[in-house]
CSV table of N, CA and C in Angstrom, one decimal:
chain,number,residue,atom,x,y,z
A,117,GLN,N,-15.3,0.8,-29.8
A,117,GLN,CA,-16.2,0.2,-28.7
A,117,GLN,C,-16.0,0.8,-28.4
A,118,VAL,N,-17.5,1.7,-27.5
A,118,VAL,CA,-17.7,2.5,-26.7
A,118,VAL,C,-18.1,1.9,-25.9
A,119,GLN,N,-18.1,1.8,-24.7
A,119,GLN,CA,-19.2,2.9,-23.8
A,119,GLN,C,-19.7,3.7,-24.1
A,120,LEU,N,-21.2,4.5,-23.1
A,120,LEU,CA,-22.6,5.5,-22.8
A,120,LEU,C,-22.6,4.9,-22.1
A,121,VAL,N,-23.5,5.3,-20.8
A,121,VAL,CA,-24.1,5.3,-19.3
A,121,VAL,C,-24.7,6.7,-19.3
A,122,GLU,N,-25.7,6.0,-19.3
A,122,GLU,CA,-26.9,7.0,-18.5
A,122,GLU,C,-26.8,7.3,-17.2
A,123,SER,N,-27.4,8.6,-16.9
A,123,SER,CA,-28.1,8.7,-15.8
A,123,SER,C,-28.6,9.7,-14.8
A,124,GLY,N,-29.4,10.7,-13.7
A,124,GLY,CA,-30.1,11.3,-13.9
A,124,GLY,C,-31.0,11.5,-14.2
A,125,GLY,N,-32.0,11.0,-14.4
A,125,GLY,CA,-33.3,10.2,-14.7
A,125,GLY,C,-33.8,10.5,-13.3
A,126,GLY,N,-35.8,10.7,-13.4
A,126,GLY,CA,-35.7,9.7,-11.8
A,126,GLY,C,-37.7,10.9,-12.3
A,127,LEU,N,-37.7,11.1,-11.2
A,127,LEU,CA,-39.0,11.6,-11.0
A,127,LEU,C,-39.5,13.4,-9.7
A,128,VAL,N,-40.3,13.9,-11.3
A,128,VAL,CA,-39.9,15.3,-10.8
A,128,VAL,C,-41.4,15.3,-11.3
A,129,GLN,N,-42.4,16.5,-10.2
A,129,GLN,CA,-43.0,17.5,-11.1
A,129,GLN,C,-42.8,18.3,-12.0
A,130,ALA,N,-44.2,18.7,-12.8
A,130,ALA,CA,-44.7,19.2,-14.1
A,130,ALA,C,-44.2,20.7,-14.1
A,131,GLY,N,-42.9,21.9,-14.2
A,131,GLY,CA,-42.3,22.1,-14.7
A,131,GLY,C,-41.2,22.2,-14.0
A,132,GLY,N,-40.8,21.7,-13.1
A,132,GLY,CA,-39.3,21.1,-12.6
A,132,GLY,C,-38.1,20.8,-12.9
A,133,SER,N,-37.4,20.7,-13.4
A,133,SER,CA,-36.1,20.3,-14.2
A,133,SER,C,-35.2,19.3,-13.6
A,134,LEU,N,-34.7,17.9,-14.3
A,134,LEU,CA,-33.0,17.3,-14.2
A,134,LEU,C,-32.5,17.5,-15.3
A,135,ARG,N,-30.6,17.4,-14.9
A,135,ARG,CA,-29.8,16.8,-15.7
A,135,ARG,C,-30.0,15.6,-15.9
A,136,LEU,N,-29.2,15.4,-17.2
A,136,LEU,CA,-30.0,14.3,-17.2
A,136,LEU,C,-27.5,14.2,-18.1
A,137,SER,N,-26.8,12.7,-17.9
A,137,SER,CA,-25.9,13.1,-17.8
A,137,SER,C,-25.3,12.2,-18.8
A,138,CYS,N,-24.9,11.7,-20.1
A,138,CYS,CA,-23.9,10.5,-20.6
A,138,CYS,C,-22.5,10.8,-20.8
A,139,ALA,N,-22.3,9.2,-20.1
A,139,ALA,CA,-20.9,9.5,-19.6
A,139,ALA,C,-20.4,8.6,-21.3
A,140,ALA,N,-18.5,8.6,-21.6
A,140,ALA,CA,-18.7,8.0,-23.0
A,140,ALA,C,-17.0,7.4,-21.8
A,141,SER,N,-17.0,6.0,-22.5
A,141,SER,CA,-15.7,5.8,-22.6
A,141,SER,C,-15.5,4.6,-23.6
A,142,GLY,N,-13.8,4.6,-24.3
A,142,GLY,CA,-14.0,3.7,-24.6
A,142,GLY,C,-13.0,4.2,-25.5
A,143,ARG,N,-12.5,5.0,-25.8
A,143,ARG,CA,-12.0,5.9,-27.7
A,143,ARG,C,-12.6,7.1,-27.2
A,144,THR,N,-11.9,8.4,-28.3
A,144,THR,CA,-12.1,9.3,-28.3
A,144,THR,C,-12.5,10.0,-28.6
A,145,PHE,N,-13.8,10.5,-27.4
A,145,PHE,CA,-15.1,10.4,-27.3
A,145,PHE,C,-15.3,12.4,-27.9
A,146,SER,N,-13.8,12.8,-28.3
A,146,SER,CA,-14.2,15.0,-28.2
A,146,SER,C,-14.5,14.6,-29.9
A,147,GLY,N,-14.4,13.3,-30.4
A,147,GLY,CA,-14.9,13.5,-32.5
A,147,GLY,C,-16.7,13.2,-32.7
A,148,TYR,N,-16.9,12.8,-31.5
A,148,TYR,CA,-18.7,12.1,-32.2
A,148,TYR,C,-19.1,13.2,-31.9
A,149,VAL,N,-20.3,12.7,-32.8
A,149,VAL,CA,-21.8,13.4,-32.3
A,149,VAL,C,-22.0,12.6,-31.8
A,150,VAL,N,-23.1,13.6,-30.3
A,150,VAL,CA,-23.9,12.6,-29.5
A,150,VAL,C,-25.0,13.1,-29.6
A,151,GLY,N,-25.8,12.8,-29.5
A,151,GLY,CA,-28.3,12.7,-29.4
A,151,GLY,C,-28.1,12.5,-28.3
A,152,TRP,N,-30.0,12.4,-27.6
A,152,TRP,CA,-30.5,12.6,-27.0
A,152,TRP,C,-31.6,11.8,-27.9
A,153,PHE,N,-31.9,10.7,-27.0
A,153,PHE,CA,-33.0,9.9,-28.2
A,153,PHE,C,-34.3,10.4,-26.6
A,154,ARG,N,-35.4,9.5,-27.0
A,154,ARG,CA,-36.8,9.6,-25.8
A,154,ARG,C,-37.3,8.2,-26.3
A,155,GLN,N,-37.4,7.5,-25.4
A,155,GLN,CA,-39.2,6.7,-25.9
A,155,GLN,C,-39.5,6.5,-25.2
A,156,ALA,N,-41.4,7.0,-25.8
A,156,ALA,CA,-41.6,6.3,-23.9
A,156,ALA,C,-43.1,5.3,-24.9
A,157,PRO,N,-43.6,4.9,-23.5
A,157,PRO,CA,-44.7,3.4,-23.6
A,157,PRO,C,-45.2,3.3,-25.3
A,158,GLY,N,-45.4,2.4,-26.2
A,158,GLY,CA,-45.8,2.9,-27.1
A,158,GLY,C,-45.4,3.1,-28.2
A,159,LYS,N,-44.4,4.2,-28.0
A,159,LYS,CA,-44.2,5.3,-29.0
A,159,LYS,C,-43.1,5.3,-29.6
A,160,GLU,N,-42.8,5.4,-31.1
A,160,GLU,CA,-40.7,4.6,-30.9
A,160,GLU,C,-40.6,5.8,-31.2
A,161,ARG,N,-38.9,6.1,-30.9
A,161,ARG,CA,-37.7,6.3,-30.2
A,161,ARG,C,-37.7,7.9,-30.4
A,162,GLU,N,-37.7,9.3,-30.1
A,162,GLU,CA,-37.7,9.5,-30.7
A,162,GLU,C,-36.7,10.9,-30.8
A,163,PHE,N,-36.6,12.1,-31.8
A,163,PHE,CA,-34.6,12.6,-31.2
A,163,PHE,C,-35.3,14.1,-30.2
A,164,VAL,N,-34.3,13.7,-29.7
A,164,VAL,CA,-34.3,15.0,-28.5
A,164,VAL,C,-33.3,16.1,-29.1
A,165,ALA,N,-31.8,15.7,-28.9
A,165,ALA,CA,-30.9,16.4,-29.6
A,165,ALA,C,-30.4,16.6,-29.9
A,166,ARG,N,-29.3,17.4,-30.8
A,166,ARG,CA,-27.9,16.5,-30.9
A,166,ARG,C,-26.2,16.9,-30.6
A,167,ILE,N,-25.5,17.5,-30.3
A,167,ILE,CA,-24.5,18.1,-30.8
A,167,ILE,C,-22.9,17.8,-31.4
A,168,GLY,N,-23.0,17.9,-31.9
A,168,GLY,CA,-21.7,17.7,-33.0
A,168,GLY,C,-19.4,17.6,-32.3
A,169,TRP,N,-18.9,17.5,-32.8
A,169,TRP,CA,-17.3,17.9,-32.6
A,169,TRP,C,-17.1,19.1,-31.9
A,170,THR,N,-18.1,19.9,-32.6
A,170,THR,CA,-18.0,21.6,-33.0
A,170,THR,C,-18.8,21.7,-31.8
A,171,GLY,N,-19.3,21.5,-31.2
A,171,GLY,CA,-20.4,22.0,-29.1
A,171,GLY,C,-21.9,22.5,-30.6
A,172,ILE,N,-22.4,22.5,-31.8
A,172,ILE,CA,-23.1,22.8,-32.9
A,172,ILE,C,-24.1,22.2,-32.2
A,173,THR,N,-25.3,22.2,-32.0
A,173,THR,CA,-26.4,22.0,-31.1
A,173,THR,C,-27.9,22.1,-32.2
A,174,TYR,N,-29.2,21.4,-32.3
A,174,TYR,CA,-29.5,20.9,-32.9
A,174,TYR,C,-30.9,20.4,-31.6
A,175,TYR,N,-32.9,20.7,-31.7
A,175,TYR,CA,-33.4,20.5,-30.6
A,175,TYR,C,-34.3,20.0,-32.1
A,176,GLY,N,-35.5,18.8,-30.7
A,176,GLY,CA,-36.2,18.1,-31.7
A,176,GLY,C,-37.0,19.5,-30.5
A,177,ASP,N,-38.3,19.6,-32.3
A,177,ASP,CA,-39.5,20.9,-31.4
A,177,ASP,C,-39.9,20.8,-30.5
A,178,SER,N,-40.2,19.4,-30.7
A,178,SER,CA,-41.2,19.2,-28.6
A,178,SER,C,-40.7,19.7,-26.9
A,179,VAL,N,-38.8,19.6,-27.8
A,179,VAL,CA,-38.1,20.3,-26.2
A,179,VAL,C,-37.3,22.0,-26.6
A,180,LYS,N,-37.5,22.2,-28.0
A,180,LYS,CA,-36.8,23.0,-28.2
A,180,LYS,C,-36.6,25.1,-27.6
A,181,GLY,N,-36.4,24.8,-26.8
A,181,GLY,CA,-36.6,26.6,-25.7
A,181,GLY,C,-36.6,26.4,-24.4
A,182,ARG,N,-36.5,24.9,-24.0
A,182,ARG,CA,-36.5,24.1,-22.6
A,182,ARG,C,-36.0,23.5,-22.1
A,183,PHE,N,-35.0,22.4,-23.6
A,183,PHE,CA,-33.9,21.9,-23.1
A,183,PHE,C,-32.2,22.6,-23.5
A,184,THR,N,-31.5,21.4,-23.1
A,184,THR,CA,-30.6,22.4,-23.3
A,184,THR,C,-28.9,20.6,-23.6
A,185,ILE,N,-28.6,20.9,-24.1
A,185,ILE,CA,-27.2,19.8,-24.6
A,185,ILE,C,-25.9,20.5,-25.5
A,186,SER,N,-25.2,19.4,-23.8
A,186,SER,CA,-24.3,20.4,-23.7
A,186,SER,C,-22.9,19.2,-23.4
A,187,ARG,N,-21.5,19.7,-24.0
A,187,ARG,CA,-20.6,18.8,-23.0
A,187,ARG,C,-19.3,18.9,-22.8
A,188,ASP,N,-18.7,18.7,-22.1
A,188,ASP,CA,-17.5,18.8,-21.6
A,188,ASP,C,-16.7,17.5,-22.0
A,189,ASN,N,-15.7,17.5,-23.2
A,189,ASN,CA,-14.4,16.7,-23.8
A,189,ASN,C,-13.7,16.5,-22.4
A,190,ALA,N,-13.3,17.3,-22.3
A,190,ALA,CA,-12.5,17.1,-20.8
A,190,ALA,C,-13.1,15.4,-20.0
A,191,LYS,N,-14.6,15.5,-20.1
A,191,LYS,CA,-14.1,14.2,-18.9
A,191,LYS,C,-15.3,13.2,-19.8
A,192,SER,N,-15.2,13.5,-20.6
A,192,SER,CA,-16.0,12.6,-22.0
A,192,SER,C,-17.3,12.3,-21.8
A,193,THR,N,-18.0,13.2,-21.7
A,193,THR,CA,-19.7,14.1,-21.1
A,193,THR,C,-20.5,14.5,-21.9
A,194,VAL,N,-21.5,14.4,-21.8
A,194,VAL,CA,-22.5,15.4,-22.7
A,194,VAL,C,-23.5,15.0,-21.5
A,195,TYR,N,-24.4,16.4,-21.9
A,195,TYR,CA,-25.2,16.4,-20.6
A,195,TYR,C,-26.3,17.4,-21.5
A,196,LEU,N,-28.1,16.9,-20.9
A,196,LEU,CA,-29.3,17.1,-21.8
A,196,LEU,C,-29.2,17.3,-20.3
A,197,GLN,N,-29.9,18.9,-20.3
A,197,GLN,CA,-30.5,20.0,-19.2
A,197,GLN,C,-31.8,20.1,-19.1
A,198,MET,N,-33.1,19.7,-18.7
A,198,MET,CA,-34.0,19.1,-19.0
A,198,MET,C,-34.5,20.6,-18.3
A,199,ASN,N,-36.0,21.5,-18.8
A,199,ASN,CA,-36.0,22.5,-18.2
A,199,ASN,C,-37.7,22.5,-18.3
A,200,SER,N,-38.9,23.3,-17.6
A,200,SER,CA,-39.9,24.0,-17.5
A,200,SER,C,-40.2,21.3,-18.1
A,201,LEU,N,-40.2,21.0,-17.8
A,201,LEU,CA,-40.2,20.2,-17.1
A,201,LEU,C,-42.4,19.7,-17.7
A,202,LYS,N,-42.8,19.1,-19.0
A,202,LYS,CA,-44.2,18.2,-18.6
A,202,LYS,C,-44.4,17.2,-18.9
A,203,PRO,N,-45.5,16.0,-19.1
A,203,PRO,CA,-46.1,15.1,-18.0
A,203,PRO,C,-45.2,14.3,-19.2
A,204,GLU,N,-45.3,14.9,-20.9
A,204,GLU,CA,-45.2,14.7,-22.0
A,204,GLU,C,-44.1,13.5,-22.6
A,205,ASP,N,-43.2,15.0,-21.2
A,205,ASP,CA,-41.6,14.2,-21.6
A,205,ASP,C,-41.4,13.2,-20.7
A,206,THR,N,-42.2,13.0,-20.4
A,206,THR,CA,-42.0,11.1,-19.6
A,206,THR,C,-41.6,9.2,-20.8
A,207,ALA,N,-40.4,9.3,-20.5
A,207,ALA,CA,-40.0,8.5,-21.4
A,207,ALA,C,-38.9,8.3,-20.8
A,208,VAL,N,-38.3,6.7,-21.2
A,208,VAL,CA,-36.9,5.9,-21.1
A,208,VAL,C,-35.5,7.1,-21.7
A,209,TYR,N,-34.9,8.0,-21.4
A,209,TYR,CA,-33.9,8.9,-22.4
A,209,TYR,C,-32.2,8.2,-22.7
A,210,TYR,N,-31.5,8.3,-24.0
A,210,TYR,CA,-31.0,7.5,-24.6
A,210,TYR,C,-30.0,9.2,-25.0
A,211,CYS,N,-28.7,8.0,-24.1
A,211,CYS,CA,-27.1,8.9,-25.9
A,211,CYS,C,-27.3,7.9,-25.9
A,212,ALA,N,-27.0,8.3,-26.8
A,212,ALA,CA,-26.2,7.6,-28.2
A,212,ALA,C,-24.9,8.9,-29.6
A,213,ALA,N,-23.7,7.5,-29.9
A,213,ALA,CA,-23.2,8.1,-30.0
A,213,ALA,C,-22.7,7.8,-31.5
A,214,ARG,N,-22.5,8.7,-31.8
A,214,ARG,CA,-22.2,8.4,-34.0
A,214,ARG,C,-21.1,9.0,-34.2
A,215,VAL,N,-19.7,7.4,-34.5
A,215,VAL,CA,-18.5,7.6,-34.2
A,215,VAL,C,-18.2,8.5,-36.2
A,216,THR,N,-18.7,8.1,-37.0
A,216,THR,CA,-18.2,8.9,-38.1
A,216,THR,C,-19.7,9.2,-39.2
A,217,GLY,N,-19.7,10.7,-40.0
A,217,GLY,CA,-20.8,11.0,-40.9
A,217,GLY,C,-20.7,12.1,-40.0
A,218,ILE,N,-21.8,12.7,-40.7
A,218,ILE,CA,-22.2,14.1,-40.6
A,218,ILE,C,-23.2,13.5,-39.1
A,219,ALA,N,-23.6,15.2,-38.1
A,219,ALA,CA,-24.8,15.0,-37.2
A,219,ALA,C,-25.8,15.0,-38.5
A,220,THR,N,-26.6,13.7,-37.2
A,220,THR,CA,-28.4,13.0,-37.9
A,220,THR,C,-29.4,12.9,-37.0
A,221,THR,N,-31.1,12.9,-37.1
A,221,THR,CA,-31.5,13.2,-35.9
A,221,THR,C,-31.7,11.4,-36.7
A,222,ILE,N,-31.5,11.0,-37.0
A,222,ILE,CA,-31.9,9.1,-37.4
A,222,ILE,C,-30.9,8.3,-36.4
A,223,PRO,N,-32.1,7.1,-35.4
A,223,PRO,CA,-31.2,7.2,-34.3
A,223,PRO,C,-30.7,5.9,-35.3
A,224,LEU,N,-31.2,5.4,-36.0
A,224,LEU,CA,-30.0,4.1,-36.9
A,224,LEU,C,-28.9,4.0,-37.1
A,225,LYS,N,-28.7,6.1,-37.6
A,225,LYS,CA,-27.4,6.3,-37.9
A,225,LYS,C,-26.3,6.6,-36.7
A,226,TYR,N,-26.6,6.2,-36.0
A,226,TYR,CA,-26.2,6.3,-34.4
A,226,TYR,C,-25.9,5.0,-34.2
A,227,ASP,N,-24.5,4.9,-33.6
A,227,ASP,CA,-23.4,3.7,-34.1
A,227,ASP,C,-23.0,2.8,-32.1
A,228,TYR,N,-23.5,3.7,-30.8
A,228,TYR,CA,-23.2,3.2,-29.5
A,228,TYR,C,-24.9,3.6,-28.9
A,229,TRP,N,-24.9,2.6,-28.6
A,229,TRP,CA,-26.1,3.7,-27.3
A,229,TRP,C,-25.7,3.0,-25.9
A,230,GLY,N,-26.8,4.1,-25.4
A,230,GLY,CA,-26.1,3.4,-23.5
A,230,GLY,C,-28.3,3.1,-24.0
A,231,GLN,N,-28.0,2.5,-22.0
A,231,GLN,CA,-28.7,1.6,-21.9
A,231,GLN,C,-30.1,2.9,-21.1
A,232,GLY,N,-29.6,3.4,-21.3
A,232,GLY,CA,-31.2,4.4,-21.4
A,232,GLY,C,-31.5,4.7,-19.6
A,233,THR,N,-32.0,5.5,-19.1
A,233,THR,CA,-32.8,6.4,-17.4
A,233,THR,C,-33.7,6.9,-17.9
A,234,GLU,N,-34.4,6.8,-16.5
A,234,GLU,CA,-36.4,7.0,-16.9
A,234,GLU,C,-36.3,7.7,-16.1
A,235,VAL,N,-36.8,9.4,-17.5
A,235,VAL,CA,-37.5,10.4,-16.6
A,235,VAL,C,-38.8,9.6,-16.5
A,236,THR,N,-39.4,10.8,-15.5
A,236,THR,CA,-40.9,10.4,-15.0
A,236,THR,C,-41.8,11.4,-14.5
A,237,VAL,N,-42.6,12.7,-15.6
A,237,VAL,CA,-43.2,13.7,-15.2
A,237,VAL,C,-44.6,13.5,-14.8
A,238,SER,N,-44.4,14.3,-13.5
A,238,SER,CA,-45.9,13.5,-12.7
A,238,SER,C,-46.8,15.6,-12.9
A,239,SER,N,-48.4,15.5,-13.3
A,239,SER,CA,-49.1,16.5,-13.3
A,239,SER,C,-49.1,17.2,-12.0
């Protein structure tokens, strides 16, 4: 069993920055693929970024160049640095872990999910 806890959300003005954290516990963390997803009201869950156990990263088109995903295996934590935030980035952000299998952008392929942290970007 894996527990994921997100933190770092909040209210920020457009153009500002936030750093989200996803702390994992329960099993060996370093071998997981970890992804960040977001869901705005009335919309489907959207892939944001992922990082593999080797550190290879991949980003959704809407955040490429603005967001950076990183991991600290010693702390069992994955981060999402969000810069140049836009009102359309407003959503609940979730981290998810895929224990086995290749990295993917498909939410259903992830095994464990956190409870989410809310990000609101004002214009």
